[in-house]
Amino acid sequence: MSKVERELPTPEAADLIGLTRDLVAAEVAPRAAADEEAGRFPREVFATLGRAGLLGLPYPQEHGGGGQPYEVYLQVIEELAAGWLAVGLGVSVHTLSCFPIAAYGSAEQRARLLPEMVGGELLGAYCLSEPGSGSDAAAMATKAVRRADSYEISGTKAWITHGGIADYHAVFARTDRSAGSPTAEADRPRGARGVSCFHVPGRTAGVAAAPAENKMGMRASTTAQMTFGGALVPVDDLIGGEGDGFRIAMAALDGGRLGIAACAVGLAQAALDAAVAYAGSRRQFGRPVADFQGMRFMLADMATGVAAARALYLSAARRRDAGRPYGTEAAMAKLFASDMAMRVTTDAVQVLGGYGYVTDFPVERYMREAKVLQIVEGTNQIQRVVIGRRLAEARAAAPGGD
Amino acid sequence: MNIVVCVKQVPDTETTRTLKSDDRTLDRAAADGVLNELDEYAVEEALRIKEAHGGEVTVLTMGPDKATDTIRKALSMGADKAVHLTDEALVGSDALQTSYAIQQVLGRTGFDLVVLGSESTDARTGVLAAMLAERLGVPQLSLANKVEIDGSSIRVQRQTDYGYDKVEATLPAVVSVVEKINEPRYPSFKGIMAAKKKPFETLGIADAGIDAAQVGLANAATEVVDFAEAPPRERGQIVKDEGEGGVAAAEFLASKKFI
């Protein structure tokens, strides 16, 4: 794998990237193809990354995190994803699952729960989507009903990364009136305002995972439905207040989208590296195919796409690190990077020709893996909704606007 | 126990390494510098000895400014402090001069045990540990694949072509290690952050009491007089198996003294 030259803010960030590369080369990349083929979740790889301190990088050091800016954290994700997407994306989802408590939890919750969540031993899951509500997340049906000192959570969550493996879950559920009497027309769900967020340990009674989904790619990453059958969660584990859940979910997703963008760039970089290496060694008509302009232009377009997507996610990350709004930029980065990764991985298969279409080379896997990045953490159509809405708001706010 | 690990920054073996045409020394600026691989095992062994017997691990390197990256890696693995000997006058020093310079620094730090990798991937002379022990007047235990310490005695298994020798000595001593000795740990990010705060001493030759007339390319005892590109690899020999393939393979291995 080529070493991407990176602009890093500190020597320790450079050492962190060096450590990540060492781990990817020795512990992650060598087993990717076999584990993907077998659909085997590499729990021990996450344990290794956890011991190295990579499972809590953007969270405060006082709670056991790495205290790193997103600019640095995301480049670690990119390096991991270049070695194996399932691992890069797994770390991104795990980091996302810590966000509600880190950003919206009480001081008591942060002190009690964050150290072990980010400490490297545990893996988290993020439970927002449902079988019937994906893009329209506010239409969720899972409910949480107050029972004395607990909430009783009932419902089904879908497409849960680490479903059945996770040690804890960030779960979003309705706490509005409809949760008590779902039949009365007057008590219909009040959409986004009726959602709350809970911290639910994996061992909680009533929490169960369905058999893992049989996916097109990222087969080593476990994805499953999670059912909550009257799971009792102490009132102390409500994150934020009742009704804050949707806002928390959306804020978490802004960061999660940057994680997906970084994953997409890493995956595309791996595909580009494989294509460049192959084109340099494959000879036709008496010379390496990389000498032909038709091939070179293709590789040049791929490299430009990767560099542009990297610049876009880093620019959004630096806005976040500076405390400025970055939701629109995160949506743009996720949209652009994942569409780019789909194109670049498809082109990498083309560069390898017949060899690209067989499993002896990794590029067909990269192409299958890229597809999911256009879907998760908000489909690319939802990203356009987010970006377009911002344009409309800006027009309305401008002098003379409507 | 006062343990000093000598480490070296070498050009990454995965990059193209070249000699400079003017003075025939290694072009260190042209390649990424990394911690010499065998030295990682030396650092790991030093840390294990410290963890078992207590004490302190000091990382010592001689090299250009950018060798600080290599020192930071050893510190992030868990070493306690570092000494970096760096001076223009040292450029081009050969193994004999390097052993002198290191001896001078060890005179300042003191030591009960000096641990080194058995060779570096750049010069590959593999003689520094022996020279250093001789200069220091202490026992040398080389090519160790196992180290045991009991009070003031040290026992190692010295790897040989046929197995290993058992070698025993009294501390203080110099040990060089081979890669079979252990599995070096990864640094952790916490280790990386902690490394920033560890004592780090930078010395010039005057600080270390090193005589400028005894170091540097102009005063070296050995000289690279010429060098040439390695010839391209020749095609291997293909033997068709017509019932005698096993015999042919065995004869080939025997001719190379593998069997």
XYZ file of C-alpha atoms in Angstrom:
661
model
C 0.000 0.000 0.000
C 1.299 3.433 -0.833
C 1.938 5.827 2.004
C -0.304 8.838 1.621
C 1.493 12.057 2.496
C -0.513 13.715 5.207
C -0.669 17.140 6.761
C -0.798 16.441 10.490
C -0.990 19.041 13.238
C 1.416 17.479 15.774
C 4.304 14.992 16.000
C 2.133 12.707 18.123
C -0.501 12.680 15.380
C 2.228 11.622 12.952
C 3.273 8.871 15.367
C -0.373 7.817 15.687
C -0.641 7.467 11.906
C 2.631 5.502 11.956
C 1.249 3.199 14.630
C -1.969 2.761 12.637
C 0.001 1.830 9.517
C 2.044 -0.719 11.459
C -1.125 -2.253 12.884
C -2.850 -2.309 9.490
C 0.135 -3.927 7.787
C 0.649 -6.613 10.430
C -2.730 -7.229 12.063
C -5.510 -5.983 9.775
C -4.838 -6.215 6.030
C -3.300 -9.724 5.939
C -6.531 -11.368 7.114
C -9.098 -9.193 5.334
C -9.669 -11.361 2.272
C -9.980 -14.649 4.170
C -12.270 -13.263 6.879
C -14.465 -11.566 4.276
C -14.709 -14.827 2.358
C -15.653 -16.696 5.524
C -17.919 -13.958 6.899
C -15.913 -14.041 10.137
C -16.060 -11.039 12.452
C -12.518 -10.173 13.610
C -13.267 -9.372 17.248
C -9.592 -9.813 18.204
C -8.545 -7.180 15.653
C -10.756 -4.697 17.491
C -9.199 -5.844 20.764
C -5.747 -5.112 19.345
C -6.874 -1.687 18.144
C -8.448 -1.094 21.542
C -5.209 -1.890 23.388
C -3.436 0.537 21.069
C -5.942 3.233 22.071
C -7.726 3.552 18.729
C -11.293 3.044 19.932
C -11.798 6.419 21.590
C -9.585 8.859 19.731
C -11.853 11.923 19.513
C -13.057 11.763 23.124
C -11.562 13.616 26.087
C -8.449 12.256 27.735
C -9.996 12.776 31.165
C -12.456 10.000 30.286
C -9.863 7.712 28.743
C -10.096 8.948 25.176
C -7.306 10.168 22.939
C -8.248 13.847 22.918
C -7.613 14.057 19.186
C -9.256 16.440 16.728
C -11.494 14.957 14.050
C -8.868 15.938 11.497
C -6.555 13.325 13.011
C -9.135 10.728 14.083
C -10.592 10.573 10.562
C -7.215 10.009 8.955
C -6.763 7.032 11.273
C -10.152 5.748 10.068
C -9.012 6.263 6.478
C -5.838 4.234 7.059
C -7.816 1.427 8.718
C -10.378 1.364 5.897
C -7.586 1.222 3.312
C -6.482 -2.005 4.987
C -9.978 -3.393 5.534
C -13.240 -1.500 5.206
C -15.083 -3.629 7.777
C -12.548 -2.547 10.405
C -12.474 1.144 9.460
C -16.247 1.283 9.364
C -16.516 -0.726 12.580
C -14.316 1.762 14.419
C -16.353 4.630 12.954
C -19.631 3.075 14.125
C -18.160 2.311 17.544
C -17.016 5.928 17.849
C -20.489 7.077 16.769
C -22.045 4.909 19.488
C -20.034 6.778 22.154
C -21.103 10.189 20.907
C -24.522 10.548 22.624
C -23.033 10.152 26.102
C -19.858 12.096 25.296
C -21.773 15.067 23.904
C -25.179 14.952 25.652
C -24.679 12.782 28.708
C -24.591 14.250 32.198
C -21.258 14.673 33.977
C -22.228 11.656 36.076
C -22.963 9.530 32.982
C -19.738 10.555 31.289
C -17.692 9.706 34.363
C -19.538 6.422 34.936
C -19.820 5.099 31.386
C -17.362 6.729 28.998
C -14.075 5.315 30.314
C -15.029 1.753 29.573
C -16.871 2.643 26.340
C -13.780 4.315 24.874
C -11.228 2.231 26.775
C -10.733 -0.353 24.050
C -12.232 -3.458 25.659
C -15.815 -2.831 24.562
C -17.553 -2.380 21.230
C -20.668 -0.282 20.765
C -23.624 -0.241 18.373
C -25.902 2.560 17.231
C -29.584 1.654 16.999
C -31.578 4.207 15.034
C -32.975 2.620 11.838
C -35.924 0.248 11.912
C -37.379 -2.171 9.393
C -40.033 0.430 8.572
C -38.120 3.653 9.128
C -34.798 4.345 7.508
C -34.464 7.729 5.825
C -37.573 8.849 7.733
C -35.954 8.131 11.081
C -38.438 10.243 13.034
C -41.189 7.800 12.095
C -39.670 5.123 14.321
C -42.029 2.804 16.200
C -39.782 1.513 18.991
C -41.145 2.868 22.244
C -39.846 3.471 25.726
C -42.462 3.569 28.460
C -41.655 4.893 31.908
C -42.120 2.261 34.653
C -41.120 3.604 38.088
C -37.308 3.948 38.013
C -36.940 2.444 34.555
C -37.958 2.738 30.939
C -39.314 -0.347 29.235
C -38.090 -0.455 25.648
C -39.953 -2.456 23.016
C -39.389 -2.615 19.285
C -37.064 -3.732 16.524
C -34.012 -1.927 15.188
C -32.551 -2.775 11.786
C -29.180 -2.772 9.995
C -27.300 -2.659 13.266
C -23.539 -2.858 12.774
C -22.109 -5.113 15.529
C -25.662 -6.350 16.215
C -25.396 -9.304 18.592
C -21.704 -8.581 19.283
C -21.897 -5.131 20.812
C -21.310 -4.660 24.523
C -23.673 -1.698 24.646
C -26.082 0.170 22.393
C -27.142 3.752 21.874
C -30.869 3.195 21.323
C -33.421 5.699 20.080
C -37.055 5.165 21.062
C -40.305 7.089 21.334
C -41.226 8.472 24.726
C -44.151 10.639 23.559
C -47.796 9.889 24.330
C -48.197 7.457 21.455
C -45.879 5.171 23.311
C -48.598 4.602 25.897
C -51.654 4.164 23.653
C -50.681 3.633 20.046
C -54.237 3.305 18.764
C -55.788 6.679 19.536
C -55.639 9.080 16.589
C -54.981 12.022 18.929
C -51.906 10.267 20.241
C -50.151 9.722 16.918
C -46.384 9.972 17.159
C -45.219 13.532 17.328
C -42.331 12.812 15.009
C -38.917 14.034 15.845
C -39.859 15.696 19.129
C -41.049 12.441 20.691
C -37.747 10.561 20.422
C -35.338 9.897 23.313
C -31.917 8.279 23.521
C -30.877 5.474 25.908
C -27.709 3.665 26.889
C -28.498 -0.064 26.808
C -25.865 -2.657 27.791
C -25.752 -5.743 25.595
C -26.481 -8.075 28.505
C -29.791 -6.343 29.338
C -32.649 -8.855 29.628
C -34.955 -8.649 26.633
C -32.262 -7.523 24.182
C -31.678 -10.054 21.413
C -30.155 -10.184 17.960
C -31.688 -11.814 14.899
C -29.436 -13.934 12.657
C -26.919 -11.723 10.879
C -27.816 -10.328 7.464
C -26.278 -11.992 4.428
C -24.663 -9.030 2.735
C -23.202 -8.276 -0.692
C -19.960 -6.993 0.831
C -18.425 -6.285 4.223
C -19.446 -9.814 5.082
C -17.048 -9.956 7.999
C -18.827 -7.028 9.640
C -21.846 -8.314 11.524
C -25.108 -6.573 10.659
C -28.295 -7.717 12.367
C -31.730 -6.711 13.543
C -31.943 -6.101 17.272
C -35.128 -6.749 19.170
C -35.959 -5.039 22.411
C -38.640 -7.066 24.141
C -39.569 -4.995 27.145
C -35.938 -4.337 28.030
C -35.751 -2.382 31.290
C -33.297 0.517 31.290
C -32.715 2.562 34.454
C -33.864 6.176 34.318
C -30.217 7.086 34.942
C -29.369 5.787 31.477
C -31.653 8.163 29.589
C -29.214 10.380 27.663
C -30.201 14.045 27.625
C -33.839 14.708 28.404
C -37.000 13.091 27.061
C -37.497 14.343 23.525
C -33.827 15.195 22.937
C -33.190 11.953 21.046
C -33.694 13.108 17.497
C -31.382 16.068 17.929
C -28.758 13.752 19.437
C -29.201 11.277 16.587
C -28.727 13.922 13.944
C -25.698 15.449 15.667
C -24.155 11.994 15.971
C -24.773 11.341 12.304
C -22.948 14.526 11.277
C -19.798 13.040 12.799
C -20.666 9.559 11.536
C -20.949 10.874 7.989
C -17.406 12.171 8.184
C -16.369 8.695 9.330
C -18.029 7.184 6.253
C -16.341 9.751 4.010
C -12.958 8.799 5.496
C -13.786 5.097 4.991
C -14.693 5.796 1.362
C -11.402 7.602 0.758
C -9.410 4.778 2.346
C -11.218 2.134 0.302
C -10.764 4.123 -2.916
C -7.083 4.659 -2.121
C -6.643 0.903 -1.750
C -8.376 0.340 -5.100
C -6.236 3.014 -6.750
C -3.045 1.494 -5.321
C -4.049 -1.956 -6.600
C -4.873 -0.546 -10.040
C -1.606 1.400 -10.322
C 0.439 -1.608 -9.236
C -1.306 -3.896 -11.700
C -1.109 -1.455 -14.607
C 2.612 -1.113 -14.012
C 3.273 -4.842 -14.084
C 0.790 -6.055 -16.699
C 2.350 -6.048 -20.171
C 0.411 -6.003 -23.422
C 1.610 -5.061 -26.908
C 5.154 -5.197 -25.551
C 4.900 -2.686 -22.728
C 3.206 -2.097 -19.399
C -0.437 -1.194 -19.868
C 0.222 1.830 -17.618
C 2.161 3.297 -20.556
C -1.011 3.637 -22.608
C -2.696 6.989 -22.377
C -6.159 5.454 -22.155
C -5.063 3.676 -18.980
C -3.148 6.634 -17.587
C -6.075 8.997 -17.949
C -8.269 6.549 -16.099
C -5.760 6.270 -13.238
C -5.336 10.049 -13.194
C -9.092 10.552 -12.816
C -9.174 7.977 -10.012
C -6.289 9.657 -8.157
C -7.907 13.074 -8.555
C -11.182 11.789 -7.147
C -9.451 10.302 -4.110
C -7.496 13.501 -3.428
C -10.581 15.703 -3.835
C -12.674 13.590 -1.480
C -9.884 13.583 1.095
C -9.609 17.363 0.916
C -13.388 17.694 1.287
C -13.706 15.540 4.403
C -10.674 17.167 5.998
C -12.067 20.614 5.328
C -15.343 19.625 7.013
C -13.411 18.045 9.894
C -11.399 21.213 10.451
C -14.648 23.209 10.626
C -15.878 20.810 13.287
C -12.586 21.039 15.190
C -12.843 24.836 15.094
C -16.331 24.664 16.606
C -18.085 25.898 13.481
C -21.250 24.373 11.959
C -20.275 21.507 9.678
C -23.404 19.427 9.057
C -23.787 20.547 5.451
C -20.102 20.033 4.760
C -20.252 16.573 6.363
C -23.177 15.661 4.091
C -21.220 16.913 1.068
C -18.131 14.941 2.073
C -20.121 11.741 2.631
C -21.993 12.156 -0.659
C -18.954 13.010 -2.742
C -16.566 10.524 -1.177
C -18.890 7.527 -1.368
C -19.943 8.260 -4.965
C -16.246 8.688 -5.766
C -15.395 5.376 -4.082
C -18.073 3.588 -6.102
C -16.637 4.998 -9.322
C -12.986 4.438 -8.430
C -13.498 0.850 -7.278
C -15.514 0.106 -10.427
C -12.743 1.611 -12.537
C -10.152 -0.430 -10.629
C -11.972 -3.594 -11.714
C -11.841 -2.271 -15.278
C -8.099 -1.607 -15.040
C -7.502 -5.215 -14.026
C -9.835 -6.517 -16.726
C -10.675 -10.191 -16.256
C -8.357 -10.374 -13.249
C -10.405 -7.634 -11.651
C -13.545 -9.714 -11.825
C -12.165 -12.728 -9.963
C -11.439 -13.109 -6.273
C -7.675 -13.639 -6.722
C -7.370 -9.848 -6.625
C -9.106 -7.667 -4.026
C -10.656 -5.105 -6.363
C -13.941 -6.962 -6.962
C -14.349 -7.017 -3.183
C -13.593 -3.301 -2.974
C -16.305 -2.666 -5.557
C -18.861 -4.675 -3.596
C -17.836 -2.938 -0.399
C -18.055 0.553 -1.896
C -21.763 0.212 -2.582
C -22.751 0.183 1.051
C -21.097 3.548 1.633
C -23.662 5.189 -0.641
C -26.388 3.806 1.629
C -25.297 3.928 5.289
C -25.372 6.903 7.668
C -28.053 8.479 5.450
C -28.433 7.473 1.797
C -26.779 9.759 -0.694
C -30.251 10.995 -1.605
C -30.755 12.073 2.029
C -27.372 13.853 1.903
C -28.681 15.847 -1.060
C -31.832 16.656 0.918
C -29.634 18.005 3.733
C -27.482 20.058 1.369
C -30.469 21.324 -0.648
C -32.342 22.330 2.491
C -29.362 24.398 3.572
C -29.337 26.179 0.197
C -33.036 26.969 0.559
C -32.522 28.252 4.104
C -29.654 30.451 2.960
C -31.792 31.895 0.179
C -34.679 32.570 2.567
C -32.348 34.261 5.041
C -30.693 36.462 2.427
C -31.916 40.060 2.059
C -34.736 40.076 -0.490
C -35.149 36.330 -0.101
C -38.566 34.727 0.257
C 18.671 -1.989 37.196
C 20.026 0.631 34.852
C 19.341 -0.700 31.352
C 20.502 1.183 28.267
C 19.161 0.179 24.852
C 21.180 1.314 21.866
C 18.966 1.929 18.843
C 19.612 3.148 15.336
C 17.519 4.887 12.740
C 17.902 3.138 9.396
C 16.385 3.744 5.968
C 13.094 1.882 5.594
C 13.941 -1.455 3.970
C 10.805 -1.073 1.861
C 12.189 2.036 0.166
C 15.025 2.274 -2.367
C 18.318 2.730 -0.539
C 21.344 4.315 -2.215
C 24.882 5.370 -1.449
C 25.896 8.938 -2.216
C 28.315 9.144 -5.147
C 30.517 11.853 -3.600
C 31.524 10.332 -0.259
C 30.105 6.826 -0.681
C 28.088 7.013 2.507
C 24.451 6.050 2.840
C 22.010 8.662 1.559
C 19.964 8.957 4.751
C 18.001 11.968 3.565
C 16.603 10.131 0.529
C 14.693 7.463 2.442
C 12.203 7.361 5.295
C 13.978 6.664 8.555
C 12.622 3.904 10.765
C 13.713 2.176 13.962
C 16.076 -0.652 12.965
C 13.922 -3.763 13.136
C 16.195 -5.785 15.417
C 16.386 -2.827 17.783
C 12.633 -3.149 18.385
C 13.386 -6.569 19.854
C 16.151 -5.018 21.947
C 13.749 -2.379 23.296
C 11.133 -5.046 24.010
C 13.652 -7.233 25.867
C 14.866 -4.270 27.902
C 11.281 -3.441 28.860
C 10.608 -7.046 29.860
C 13.731 -7.155 32.010
C 12.696 -3.913 33.663
C 9.158 -5.216 34.222
C 10.542 -8.369 35.845
C 13.405 -6.882 37.845
C 12.645 -3.182 38.203
C 14.855 -0.313 37.175
C 14.908 2.106 34.323
C 15.301 1.849 30.562
C 17.246 4.543 28.729
C 17.183 4.737 24.948
C 20.457 5.837 23.394
C 20.927 6.703 19.767
C 23.594 8.348 17.659
C 22.368 9.912 14.449
C 21.086 12.999 12.663
C 18.331 15.272 13.990
C 15.552 13.245 12.413
C 16.590 10.231 14.496
C 14.388 11.786 17.190
C 11.459 10.040 15.450
C 13.109 6.725 16.214
C 13.737 7.660 19.821
C 10.088 8.696 20.214
C 9.001 5.268 19.008
C 11.135 3.547 21.651
C 9.821 5.921 24.317
C 6.229 5.323 23.228
C 6.808 1.572 23.631
C 7.621 2.302 27.273
C 11.276 3.294 27.717
C 11.750 5.851 30.489
C 14.130 8.394 29.012
C 16.338 9.066 26.027
C 19.774 10.333 25.105
C 20.402 11.519 21.553
C 24.019 11.963 20.506
C 24.065 14.162 17.430
C 26.866 16.232 15.937
C 28.054 17.126 12.444
C 31.480 15.832 13.453
C 30.057 12.304 13.769
C 28.821 12.076 10.173
C 30.412 9.164 8.344
C 31.771 7.464 11.471
C 32.400 3.748 11.018
C 31.625 0.998 13.549
C 34.929 1.412 15.404
C 34.347 5.139 15.887
C 30.703 4.648 16.742
C 31.645 2.191 19.490
C 34.007 4.829 20.891
C 31.346 7.540 20.810
C 28.738 5.292 22.427
C 31.258 4.237 25.085
C 31.768 7.895 25.987
C 28.033 8.461 26.387
C 27.644 5.282 28.457
C 30.315 6.704 30.731
C 27.867 9.509 31.520
C 24.692 7.445 31.825
C 26.234 4.495 33.623
C 24.725 1.032 33.024
C 24.170 -2.404 34.470
C 23.081 -3.840 31.145
C 23.436 -2.598 27.569
C 21.050 -4.175 25.042
C 21.444 -3.918 21.262
C 19.981 -5.494 18.159
C 22.567 -7.882 16.740
C 22.892 -5.869 13.517
C 21.376 -2.984 11.598
C 19.643 -3.388 8.264
C 21.724 -0.661 6.633
C 25.441 -1.293 7.284
C 24.986 -4.857 8.568
C 28.433 -5.012 10.113
C 27.086 -6.739 13.220
C 30.201 -5.839 15.189
C 29.124 -2.907 17.328
C 28.090 -4.961 20.349
C 31.460 -6.761 20.424
C 33.448 -3.544 19.985
C 31.434 -1.814 22.649
C 31.890 -4.627 25.182
C 35.628 -4.627 24.500
C 35.890 -0.875 24.985
C 33.794 -1.018 28.149
C 35.752 -3.985 29.494
C 32.588 -5.977 30.245
C 31.360 -9.395 29.048
C 29.631 -9.635 25.691
C 26.692 -12.019 25.251
C 25.828 -11.976 21.568
C 22.975 -13.295 19.387
C 20.743 -13.931 22.386
C 17.387 -15.580 21.768
C 16.668 -15.808 25.501
C 17.879 -13.741 28.439
C 17.584 -14.631 32.126
C 18.792 -12.463 34.952
C 19.275 -13.655 38.513
C 20.785 -11.153 40.889
C 24.019 -10.048 39.307
C 24.323 -12.990 36.935
C 23.005 -13.071 33.393
C 22.416 -16.183 31.298
C 21.547 -16.173 27.639
C 20.873 -18.681 24.935
C 23.184 -17.735 22.095
C 21.664 -18.723 18.786
C 23.869 -20.797 16.507
C 23.418 -22.588 13.194
C 22.902 -25.874 15.036
C 20.873 -24.791 18.058
C 22.062 -22.605 20.860
C 24.924 -22.165 23.308
C 24.309 -21.392 26.958
C 26.407 -18.398 27.954
C 26.654 -16.953 31.441
C 28.313 -13.817 32.753
C 28.226 -11.312 35.576
C 26.679 -7.884 35.250
C 27.433 -5.296 34.004
C 27.359 -6.728 30.495
C 26.475 -6.097 26.859
C 23.799 -8.244 25.177
C 22.856 -8.330 21.509
C 19.566 -9.953 20.553
C 18.095 -11.762 17.551
C 14.480 -11.624 16.421
C 13.566 -15.003 17.926
C 13.893 -13.533 21.402
C 10.435 -11.992 21.719
C 7.507 -10.354 19.961
C 7.864 -6.573 20.244
C 4.798 -4.777 21.558
C 2.998 -2.079 19.652
C 3.128 1.322 21.225
C -0.249 2.576 22.384
C -1.568 6.053 21.735
C -1.303 6.699 25.461
C 2.352 5.684 25.194
C 2.787 8.099 22.301
C 1.310 10.926 24.373
C 3.378 9.980 27.424
C 6.575 9.906 25.343
C 6.294 13.653 24.839
C 6.811 14.244 28.542
C 9.744 11.890 29.129
C 13.263 13.191 29.789
C 15.113 13.652 26.524
C 18.747 14.716 26.524
C 20.490 15.889 23.358
C 24.292 15.767 23.412
C 26.981 17.061 21.078
C 30.451 15.530 21.049
C 31.784 18.154 23.465
C 29.002 17.328 25.967
C 29.926 13.662 25.829
C 33.669 14.231 26.013
C 34.209 12.808 22.535
C 37.454 13.722 20.784
C 36.615 15.130 17.332
C 39.834 13.685 15.943
C 38.592 10.175 16.638
C 35.242 10.368 14.825
C 33.822 11.295 11.424
C 34.389 10.191 7.855
C 37.857 11.766 7.546
C 39.159 9.820 10.549
C 37.430 6.509 9.857
C 39.446 3.314 10.092
C 37.512 1.759 7.247
C 36.666 3.246 3.881
C 34.168 2.361 1.198
C 36.379 2.536 -1.877
C 33.807 1.670 -4.495
C 30.300 0.337 -4.926
C 28.181 -1.086 -7.714
C 24.536 -1.791 -8.346
C 23.492 -5.305 -7.460
C 23.057 -7.330 -10.657
C 19.458 -8.130 -11.554
C 18.260 -11.459 -10.235
C 18.852 -14.311 -12.601
C 16.066 -16.570 -13.680
C 15.608 -19.553 -11.439
C 16.155 -23.076 -12.708
C 13.000 -24.969 -13.551
C 13.118 -28.719 -13.108
C 10.375 -30.708 -14.771
C 9.170 -33.530 -12.587
C 9.338 -36.732 -14.613
C 9.453 -39.007 -11.633
C 12.794 -37.677 -10.385
C 11.578 -34.270 -9.184
C 12.037 -35.091 -5.514
C 15.635 -36.187 -6.096
C 16.384 -33.026 -8.092
C 14.914 -30.853 -5.349
C 16.915 -32.680 -2.674
C 20.134 -32.361 -4.701
C 19.519 -28.640 -5.140
C 18.942 -28.147 -1.409
C 22.012 -30.221 -0.586
C 24.156 -28.172 -2.996
C 23.090 -25.046 -1.072
C 23.762 -26.813 2.234
C 20.138 -26.551 3.349
C 20.032 -30.311 3.950
